Amino acid sequence: MKMLFPVLVASIAIMSSCNNSKNDKKDEMPSNVPITTVVKTAETEGKSVEISTDQVPDSVRLSFTTKYPKADKVVWMKYEPVEADEMEMDDTYYYVRYNNSGADYTSWYNNKGNWVKTSTRITGNPNLPDAVNKTINDQYPGYAIVEIDKENDKDMEMYEIELKKGDAKAKLKVLPDGTVFKRKSSTK
């Protein structure tokens, strides 16, 4: 589960960063055409399908609107893991991309309407706590930040940070106090 969430969040971010200009009608898809995204890791794959608000269970929709009453630009997705995901999740999860107070977010809910987590993309070192910047600078000198996601769940807040230096790459999960609780490094 821990490996799939970052991949899924990255996929969501890529999808949400696409230009959806209303002035460019020729590329616009009809609203009744579902969008399907296949989420893959090295050994797993699950499926996300865009769904209408009416297709979201009442308990999920109520939980979201109660937690984020001012959200707009809401897009719901239904995620269906496959057995190979080896995820500790219900058969179906729902996630929602939305804007709240000018920032874009993605929140996850289980099929019972329980909030699981929320993430948002942040840009640059100035938006990271000093302790997190110190950890990056001390442990990965010369690496550039490729991507930062701030994630919150019921148990913790953390930053998922992708770094790159030439062919070397690193992905860190760092607590606000600078503690690295997960890291993955690779070179090509």
mmCIF file of N, CA and C in Angstrom, residues 3 12 22 25-26 33 39 48 52 55 59 64 69 73 86 88 104 106 118 121-122 133 138 142 153 181:
data_model
loop_
_atom_site.group_PDB
_atom_site.id
_atom_site.type_symbol
_atom_site.label_atom_id
_atom_site.label_comp_id
_atom_site.label_asym_id
_atom_site.label_seq_id
_atom_site.Cartn_x
_atom_site.Cartn_y
_atom_site.Cartn_z
ATOM 1 N N MET A 3 3.727 1.746 -1.271
ATOM 2 C CA MET A 3 4.362 1.997 -2.566
ATOM 3 C C MET A 3 3.347 2.513 -3.578
ATOM 4 N N ILE A 12 -2.141 11.294 -10.201
ATOM 5 C CA ILE A 12 -3.207 12.273 -10.040
ATOM 6 C C ILE A 12 -2.684 13.668 -10.328
ATOM 7 N N LYS A 22 -11.052 26.284 -20.872
ATOM 8 C CA LYS A 22 -12.400 26.235 -21.439
ATOM 9 C C LYS A 22 -12.442 26.904 -22.807
ATOM 10 N N LYS A 25 -12.055 24.431 -27.052
ATOM 11 C CA LYS A 25 -13.166 23.488 -27.158
ATOM 12 C C LYS A 25 -12.850 22.274 -28.015
ATOM 13 N N LYS A 26 -11.909 22.381 -28.959
ATOM 14 C CA LYS A 26 -11.673 21.265 -29.870
ATOM 15 C C LYS A 26 -11.117 20.032 -29.160
ATOM 16 N N VAL A 33 -18.159 10.945 -20.852
ATOM 17 C CA VAL A 33 -17.164 9.929 -21.180
ATOM 18 C C VAL A 33 -16.280 9.710 -19.959
ATOM 19 N N VAL A 39 -3.063 2.546 -12.772
ATOM 20 C CA VAL A 39 -1.988 2.887 -11.846
ATOM 21 C C VAL A 39 -1.100 1.667 -11.710
ATOM 22 N N SER A 48 -8.279 3.446 -11.762
ATOM 23 C CA SER A 48 -9.030 4.610 -11.317
ATOM 24 C C SER A 48 -9.920 5.058 -12.448
ATOM 25 N N SER A 52 -19.160 10.477 -11.702
ATOM 26 C CA SER A 52 -19.955 11.664 -11.384
ATOM 27 C C SER A 52 -20.227 11.697 -9.890
ATOM 28 N N GLN A 55 -22.500 9.152 -8.460
ATOM 29 C CA GLN A 55 -22.010 7.776 -8.312
ATOM 30 C C GLN A 55 -21.196 7.567 -7.036
ATOM 31 N N SER A 59 -22.304 8.385 2.012
ATOM 32 C CA SER A 59 -21.433 8.512 3.188
ATOM 33 C C SER A 59 -20.097 9.150 2.828
ATOM 34 N N PHE A 64 -16.791 14.146 2.840
ATOM 35 C CA PHE A 64 -15.986 15.138 2.124
ATOM 36 C C PHE A 64 -16.548 16.547 2.305
ATOM 37 N N PRO A 69 -15.985 22.075 3.272
ATOM 38 C CA PRO A 69 -17.220 22.701 2.776
ATOM 39 C C PRO A 69 -17.002 23.738 1.678
ATOM 40 N N LYS A 73 -14.174 22.956 -7.896
ATOM 41 C CA LYS A 73 -13.492 22.221 -8.981
ATOM 42 C C LYS A 73 -13.313 20.753 -8.582
ATOM 43 N N GLU A 86 -1.777 -6.161 -2.965
ATOM 44 C CA GLU A 86 -1.464 -6.513 -1.581
ATOM 45 C C GLU A 86 -1.684 -5.316 -0.668
ATOM 46 N N GLU A 88 -3.901 -3.142 2.078
ATOM 47 C CA GLU A 88 -4.826 -3.312 3.179
ATOM 48 C C GLU A 88 -5.939 -2.285 3.018
ATOM 49 N N ASP A 104 -4.612 23.177 -4.749
ATOM 50 C CA ASP A 104 -5.156 21.913 -5.239
ATOM 51 C C ASP A 104 -4.812 20.781 -4.276
ATOM 52 N N THR A 106 -5.804 16.416 -3.101
ATOM 53 C CA THR A 106 -6.404 15.110 -3.369
ATOM 54 C C THR A 106 -6.674 14.472 -2.015
ATOM 55 N N THR A 118 -5.088 13.192 2.908
ATOM 56 C CA THR A 118 -5.141 14.297 1.962
ATOM 57 C C THR A 118 -3.711 14.650 1.591
ATOM 58 N N ARG A 121 0.441 19.135 -3.624
ATOM 59 C CA ARG A 121 1.765 19.391 -4.187
ATOM 60 C C ARG A 121 2.228 20.746 -3.679
ATOM 61 N N ILE A 122 3.446 20.814 -3.214
ATOM 62 C CA ILE A 122 4.012 22.099 -2.833
ATOM 63 C C ILE A 122 5.259 22.328 -3.665
ATOM 64 N N ASN A 133 14.427 20.840 5.289
ATOM 65 C CA ASN A 133 15.477 21.366 4.412
ATOM 66 C C ASN A 133 16.867 20.969 4.910
ATOM 67 N N ASP A 138 21.852 18.090 4.335
ATOM 68 C CA ASP A 138 22.881 17.307 5.019
ATOM 69 C C ASP A 138 23.062 15.921 4.412
ATOM 70 N N GLY A 142 23.827 18.533 -3.129
ATOM 71 C CA GLY A 142 23.895 18.595 -4.581
ATOM 72 C C GLY A 142 22.678 18.049 -5.302
ATOM 73 N N ASP A 153 -2.557 12.339 7.173
ATOM 74 C CA ASP A 153 -3.564 11.320 7.440
ATOM 75 C C ASP A 153 -3.926 11.437 8.914
ATOM 76 N N PHE A 181 11.665 8.690 7.684
ATOM 77 C CA PHE A 181 11.171 7.388 8.113
ATOM 78 C C PHE A 181 11.088 6.396 6.972
#
